[in-house]
Coordinates of C-alpha atoms and ligand atoms in Angstrom, one line a residue:
M1 CA 16.8 -7.5 -14.6
V2 CA 13.9 -9.2 -13.6
E3 CA 10.7 -8.0 -13.2
K4 CA 7.7 -9.2 -10.7
P5 CA 6.1 -11.9 -10.3
F6 CA 8.8 -13.1 -8.1
G7 CA 7.4 -16.7 -7.8
H8 CA 3.9 -17.5 -6.5
D9 CA 4.5 -18.2 -3.0
L10 CA 7.9 -18.5 -0.9
A11 CA 8.9 -22.1 -2.3
S12 CA 8.6 -20.8 -5.8
A13 CA 10.6 -17.2 -5.2
R14 CA 13.2 -19.0 -3.4
E15 CA 13.7 -21.5 -6.7
L16 CA 13.7 -18.7 -8.7
S17 CA 16.2 -17.0 -6.6
G18 CA 18.3 -20.1 -6.8
R19 CA 18.3 -20.2 -10.4
L20 CA 19.4 -16.9 -10.8
H21 CA 22.2 -17.5 -8.4
E22 CA 23.5 -20.3 -10.7
V23 CA 24.6 -17.6 -13.1
F24 CA 24.3 -14.1 -11.0
D25 CA 25.6 -12.9 -7.8
E26 CA 22.8 -11.4 -5.7
S27 CA 24.5 -7.8 -6.0
D28 CA 24.2 -8.1 -9.9
V29 CA 20.4 -9.3 -9.9
Y30 CA 18.1 -5.9 -10.2
R31 CA 14.6 -7.2 -9.3
I32 CA 12.4 -4.6 -10.4
D33 CA 9.2 -3.2 -8.2
H34 CA 8.0 -0.2 -10.3
Y35 CA 6.7 1.1 -7.2
L36 CA 9.7 1.8 -5.7
G37 CA 10.8 3.9 -9.0
K38 CA 7.9 6.2 -8.7
E39 CA 9.0 10.2 -7.8
T40 CA 6.5 9.9 -4.9
V41 CA 7.7 6.9 -3.4
Q42 CA 11.1 8.1 -3.4
N43 CA 9.8 11.3 -2.3
I44 CA 8.6 9.5 1.3
L45 CA 12.5 9.3 2.0
A46 CA 13.1 12.9 1.4
F47 CA 9.9 13.6 3.4
R48 CA 11.0 11.4 6.4
F49 CA 14.7 11.9 6.3
G50 CA 15.4 15.2 4.8
N51 CA 13.3 17.1 7.2
G52 CA 13.6 17.3 11.2
I53 CA 9.7 17.9 12.2
F54 CA 8.2 14.7 11.0
E55 CA 10.2 12.0 12.3
P56 CA 9.2 12.8 16.0
L57 CA 5.6 12.1 15.4
W58 CA 6.3 9.1 13.4
N59 CA 5.4 6.4 15.8
R60 CA 2.8 5.0 17.8
R61 CA 2.3 7.3 20.3
Y62 CA 1.3 10.2 17.9
V63 CA 0.0 7.8 14.8
N64 CA -3.7 6.5 15.2
H65 CA -3.4 4.2 12.1
V66 CA -2.2 4.1 8.6
Q67 CA -4.3 3.7 5.5
I68 CA -2.6 2.5 2.2
T69 CA -4.8 2.6 -1.0
G70 CA -4.2 1.4 -4.5
A71 CA -7.2 1.7 -6.5
E72 CA -7.6 1.0 -9.9
S73 CA -10.7 1.6 -12.3
I74 CA -9.7 -0.5 -15.0
G75 CA -10.7 -4.3 -14.7
V76 CA -8.8 -7.4 -15.8
E77 CA -8.2 -6.3 -19.5
D78 CA -6.6 -8.8 -21.6
R79 CA -4.3 -10.4 -18.7
A80 CA -6.9 -13.2 -17.8
A81 CA -4.5 -15.8 -17.8
Y82 CA -2.2 -14.2 -15.8
Y83 CA -4.6 -12.5 -13.1
Q84 CA -6.8 -15.6 -12.9
E85 CA -3.6 -17.2 -10.9
A86 CA -2.4 -14.2 -9.3
G87 CA -5.6 -12.3 -8.0
A88 CA -5.1 -8.7 -6.2
L89 CA -3.2 -10.2 -3.1
D90 CA -0.6 -11.4 -5.1
D91 CA -0.5 -8.8 -7.9
M92 CA -0.3 -5.7 -6.1
I93 CA 0.1 -6.1 -2.0
Q94 CA 2.7 -9.0 -2.1
N95 CA 5.2 -6.5 -3.8
H96 CA 3.8 -3.3 -4.6
L97 CA 1.9 -1.9 -1.7
L98 CA 4.1 -3.7 1.1
Q99 CA 7.3 -2.1 -0.3
V100 CA 5.0 1.2 0.0
M101 CA 4.3 0.2 3.5
A102 CA 8.1 -0.6 4.2
T103 CA 9.0 2.9 2.9
I104 CA 6.4 4.5 5.1
A105 CA 7.3 2.8 7.9
M106 CA 11.3 1.9 7.8
E107 CA 13.7 3.2 10.3
P108 CA 16.2 5.9 9.4
S109 CA 18.7 4.4 7.4
A110 CA 22.2 4.9 8.5
S111 CA 23.2 6.3 4.9
F112 CA 21.3 6.4 1.6
R113 CA 23.9 3.4 0.0
A114 CA 21.8 1.1 -1.7
N115 CA 22.2 -1.9 1.2
S116 CA 21.8 0.5 3.9
V117 CA 18.2 1.7 2.9
R118 CA 17.6 -1.9 1.7
D119 CA 18.5 -3.4 5.1
E120 CA 16.1 -1.1 6.8
R121 CA 13.2 -2.2 4.4
S122 CA 13.9 -5.8 4.6
K123 CA 14.1 -5.6 8.3
L124 CA 10.3 -3.6 8.3
L125 CA 8.8 -6.3 6.0
R126 CA 10.3 -9.1 8.5
S127 CA 8.8 -7.3 11.5
I128 CA 5.6 -7.5 10.2
R129 CA 3.3 -10.0 12.2
V130 CA 2.4 -13.3 10.1
M131 CA -1.3 -13.9 11.1
T132 CA -2.6 -17.5 12.2
P133 CA -5.5 -18.4 10.6
Q134 CA -8.1 -16.8 13.1
E135 CA -6.4 -13.6 12.6
I136 CA -6.9 -13.6 8.9
R137 CA -10.4 -14.1 9.1
G138 CA -10.7 -11.1 11.0
N139 CA -7.9 -9.1 9.5
T140 CA -8.6 -9.6 5.7
V141 CA -11.1 -9.3 3.2
P142 CA -11.0 -10.9 -0.2
G143 CA -13.5 -9.2 -3.3
Q144 CA -14.2 -9.9 -6.4
Y145 CA -16.2 -7.6 -8.6
G146 CA -19.6 -8.1 -10.3
P147 CA -21.4 -6.9 -13.5
A148 CA -22.6 -3.3 -13.4
S149 CA -24.6 -0.7 -15.1
I150 CA -22.4 2.9 -14.9
G151 CA -23.8 6.1 -16.6
G152 CA -26.0 3.9 -18.7
K153 CA -22.8 1.7 -19.8
Q154 CA -22.7 -2.1 -19.2
M155 CA -19.9 -3.4 -17.2
P156 CA -19.0 -7.1 -17.2
G157 CA -18.4 -8.8 -13.6
F158 CA -14.9 -10.6 -13.5
R159 CA -16.1 -13.8 -14.2
Q160 CA -18.1 -12.4 -17.8
E161 CA -14.3 -11.2 -18.6
K162 CA -12.6 -12.7 -21.5
G163 CA -11.0 -15.8 -20.7
V164 CA -12.0 -15.8 -17.1
D165 CA -13.6 -19.1 -15.5
P166 CA -17.2 -18.3 -15.0
E167 CA -16.8 -19.4 -11.5
S168 CA -13.7 -17.9 -10.6
Q169 CA -12.5 -17.6 -7.3
T170 CA -9.9 -15.2 -7.9
N171 CA -9.8 -11.9 -5.4
T172 CA -9.9 -8.8 -7.7
Y173 CA -9.8 -6.7 -4.4
A174 CA -7.7 -7.4 -1.3
A175 CA -7.9 -5.5 2.0
V176 CA -5.8 -6.5 5.0
T177 CA -4.9 -5.0 8.5
F178 CA -1.1 -5.4 9.2
F179 CA 0.7 -5.1 12.5
V180 CA 4.3 -4.2 12.5
E181 CA 6.0 -5.6 15.7
N182 CA 8.3 -3.4 17.0
W183 CA 8.8 -0.5 19.3
R184 CA 7.9 2.0 16.7
W185 CA 4.3 0.6 15.8
A186 CA 2.8 -1.7 18.1
G187 CA -0.6 -1.7 18.0
V188 CA -1.1 0.7 14.9
P189 CA -3.3 -0.6 12.4
F190 CA -1.8 -0.5 8.6
Y191 CA -5.1 -0.8 6.5
V192 CA -3.9 -1.8 3.1
R193 CA -6.5 -2.1 0.2
T194 CA -6.4 -2.7 -3.3
G195 CA -8.9 -3.5 -6.2
K196 CA -9.8 -3.4 -9.7
R197 CA -12.8 -1.7 -11.1
L198 CA -12.8 0.6 -7.9
P199 CA -14.2 4.1 -8.9
K200 CA -11.3 5.9 -9.5
R201 CA -7.6 5.1 -10.2
V202 CA -5.7 6.5 -7.1
T203 CA -2.7 5.4 -4.9
E204 CA -2.6 7.3 -1.7
I205 CA -1.1 6.9 1.9
A206 CA -2.9 8.3 4.5
I207 CA -1.6 8.6 7.9
Q208 CA -4.1 9.6 10.6
F209 CA -2.6 11.1 13.9
N210 CA -4.4 11.0 17.3
P211 CA -6.9 13.7 18.1
A212 CA -5.8 16.2 20.6
P213 CA -5.9 15.3 24.1
L214 CA -8.5 17.6 25.5
A215 CA -11.6 19.6 23.9
I216 CA -11.0 23.2 25.7
F217 CA -13.2 25.3 22.9
D218 CA -16.6 25.2 24.7
E219 CA -18.6 26.7 21.6
D220 CA -17.3 24.5 19.3
D221 CA -19.9 22.7 17.4
G222 CA -17.6 19.6 17.5
D223 CA -16.2 18.8 14.5
R224 CA -13.4 16.4 15.5
S225 CA -12.1 15.7 12.1
P226 CA -8.0 14.3 12.8
N227 CA -5.1 15.3 11.8
L228 CA -4.3 13.4 8.5
L229 CA -1.2 13.6 6.3
I230 CA -1.9 12.4 3.1
V231 CA 0.7 11.5 0.7
R232 CA -0.5 11.2 -3.0
I233 CA 1.4 8.5 -4.8
Q234 CA -0.5 9.1 -8.1
P235 CA -2.0 10.7 -10.2
D236 CA -2.3 14.6 -8.6
E237 CA 0.8 13.8 -6.9
G238 CA 1.4 15.4 -3.9
I239 CA 1.1 15.6 -0.1
S240 CA -1.5 17.6 2.3
L241 CA -1.8 18.0 5.8
K242 CA -5.1 18.5 6.9
F243 CA -5.6 20.2 10.5
L244 CA -8.5 22.1 12.5
S245 CA -8.6 25.6 11.7
K246 CA -10.9 28.5 13.5
R247 CA -13.8 29.9 11.2
P248 CA -13.8 33.4 10.8
G249 CA -16.5 35.1 13.0
S250 CA -17.5 35.1 16.5
G251 CA -17.1 31.8 18.7
M252 CA -14.5 29.2 18.5
N253 CA -15.8 26.7 15.6
L254 CA -12.8 24.7 14.1
R255 CA -13.2 23.8 10.7
P256 CA -10.7 21.0 8.7
V257 CA -8.4 22.8 6.3
S258 CA -5.7 21.5 3.9
M259 CA -2.0 22.7 3.7
D260 CA -1.1 21.1 0.0
F261 CA 2.2 20.8 -1.4
N262 CA 1.8 19.7 -5.5
Y263 CA 4.3 18.4 -7.9
G264 CA 3.0 19.9 -10.8
S265 CA 3.1 23.8 -9.5
S266 CA 6.1 23.6 -7.2
F267 CA 8.3 22.1 -9.7
G268 CA 6.3 22.8 -13.2
E269 CA 8.9 19.9 -14.8
R270 CA 7.8 16.7 -15.7
S271 CA 8.8 13.7 -13.7
P272 CA 10.8 10.9 -14.9
S273 CA 8.7 7.5 -15.3
A274 CA 9.6 4.8 -12.9
Y275 CA 10.9 3.0 -15.3
E276 CA 13.3 5.7 -16.7
T277 CA 14.6 5.8 -12.9
L278 CA 15.0 2.2 -12.8
L279 CA 17.0 1.5 -16.0
L280 CA 19.2 4.6 -15.5
D281 CA 19.7 3.0 -12.2
A282 CA 20.6 -0.4 -13.2
I283 CA 22.9 1.2 -15.9
I284 CA 24.9 3.0 -13.0
G285 CA 24.9 0.3 -11.0
D286 CA 22.6 1.7 -8.0
A287 CA 20.4 -1.0 -6.8
T288 CA 18.7 1.2 -3.8
L289 CA 15.4 1.0 -5.8
Y290 CA 15.9 -2.5 -6.3
T291 CA 14.2 -5.4 -4.8
R292 CA 16.6 -7.8 -2.7
Q293 CA 16.1 -11.8 -2.2
D294 CA 15.5 -11.2 1.7
M295 CA 12.7 -8.8 1.1
V296 CA 11.1 -10.8 -1.8
E297 CA 10.9 -13.9 0.7
A298 CA 9.8 -11.6 3.6
S299 CA 6.8 -10.6 1.9
W300 CA 5.8 -13.7 1.0
N301 CA 6.0 -14.7 4.4
V302 CA 3.4 -12.4 5.4
V303 CA 1.5 -13.0 2.4
E304 CA 1.7 -17.0 1.7
P305 CA -0.6 -17.5 5.2
I306 CA -3.4 -15.5 3.6
Q307 CA -3.1 -16.8 0.0
N308 CA -3.3 -20.4 1.7
E309 CA -6.6 -19.3 3.9
W310 CA -8.2 -17.8 1.0
R311 CA -7.6 -20.8 -1.2
S312 CA -9.1 -22.9 1.0
A313 CA -12.3 -21.4 1.4
K314 CA -15.1 -20.8 -0.7
F315 CA -16.4 -17.3 -1.1
D316 CA -19.6 -16.0 -2.0
F317 CA -18.3 -13.9 -5.3
P318 CA -19.1 -11.4 -6.5
N319 CA -19.5 -9.1 -3.3
Y320 CA -18.9 -5.9 -5.0
P321 CA -20.2 -4.3 -8.3
A322 CA -18.0 -2.7 -10.7
G323 CA -17.6 0.8 -9.8
A324 CA -17.8 0.6 -6.2
W325 CA -15.5 1.0 -3.0
G326 CA -15.1 -2.7 -2.5
P327 CA -17.0 -5.4 -0.6
A328 CA -19.0 -4.2 2.9
A329 CA -16.9 -6.5 4.7
A330 CA -13.8 -4.4 4.1
D331 CA -15.7 -1.2 5.8
E332 CA -16.5 -3.5 8.7
M333 CA -13.0 -4.6 9.2
L334 CA -12.4 -0.9 10.1
T335 CA -15.5 0.0 11.9
R336 CA -14.5 -2.9 14.1
R337 CA -11.6 -0.9 15.6
G338 CA -13.6 2.4 15.2
H339 CA -12.0 3.7 11.8
T340 CA -13.1 4.5 8.4
W341 CA -11.8 4.3 4.9
R342 CA -11.1 7.4 3.7
R343 CA -12.8 8.2 0.2
P344 CA -10.0 9.5 -1.9
Ligands
BG6_401 C1 1.4 -3.9 -12.0 C2 0.2 -4.8 -11.9 O1 2.3 -4.6 -11.4 O2 0.9 -2.9 -11.6 C3 -1.4 -4.3 -12.7 O3 0.6 -6.5 -12.6 C4 -1.1 -3.1 -12.1 O4 -2.1 -5.4 -12.3 C5 0.0 -2.2 -12.2 O5 -2.5 -2.7 -13.0 C6 -0.3 -0.9 -11.5 O6 0.5 -0.3 -11.6 P1 0.7 1.6 -11.8 O7 1.8 2.0 -12.1 O8 -0.6 1.5 -13.0 O9 -0.3 2.2 -10.4

């Protein structure tokens, strides 16, 4: 069993894998990406492929765009040595959030056998557009937190954290617009963001659907909140569907309401932690939730050009204060396409 980071770029990931394969067959290597072991990430497969009503909507005809947020309120803690080298893009997007995206966007697998599921995840990762340097400039935003005073408490910036270079160019925030180049998703932006020292810890996927084709309610005062499906990975695990409903009273005024599923109230039992699930799976030889080498390479293939582009630039960091939702440029990245980040 090996846990991430699986290399720090494509070449080192291949080298690591080559070393492992000197001793073990690929089928005997269990690479942990603990996000895949989270109950809520596994539930995406149950939700999509255990039900008949969602899959017909799960494509470019009905989905306007997808937002994947992996926000953390903690800073770099005592991991400066590792984190300074990795940064948010490598630490969270290359692995966890791309795996989440693959789970949301993959094709149905023919069975629930390990390689069947992993083939589909892998295929999806290989369908993500590898961006040119020019596309990277328009579709990615790096950030680094600066000092701030929150509720009277002074928070250090990343460059003031213990063990961090005072001129560090490390990204503690990363936002990327990905495109999946297949028939299901062509043209649908997948906005992925992650960061340290954001206002709260929340990981969620928000799928925004296209609006109704025609507004027929004359008296409606114009609330056009889109239909949203929100998959809450953590905390407050659950799924919500937001839709418009008639407000009681005369006239046809519409208001957004929410249909909610909560793990806590529906099942009332403790979910196993990601590591409990993954360790047990390895013991019984079930690799469904483990990352395969081709998936690791496909992710690096997408991330490495961004990493190269960011490394060759000099950013005016810090560009967001601790406790804020990232740099303004990340908002502008969405505004350019007529979208806005959800405030989870
Ligand atoms: C780890 C990263 O893989 O995932 C950390 O190295 C991050 O930087 C952590 O904090 C997040 O995991 P979770 O399960 O707390 O969302």
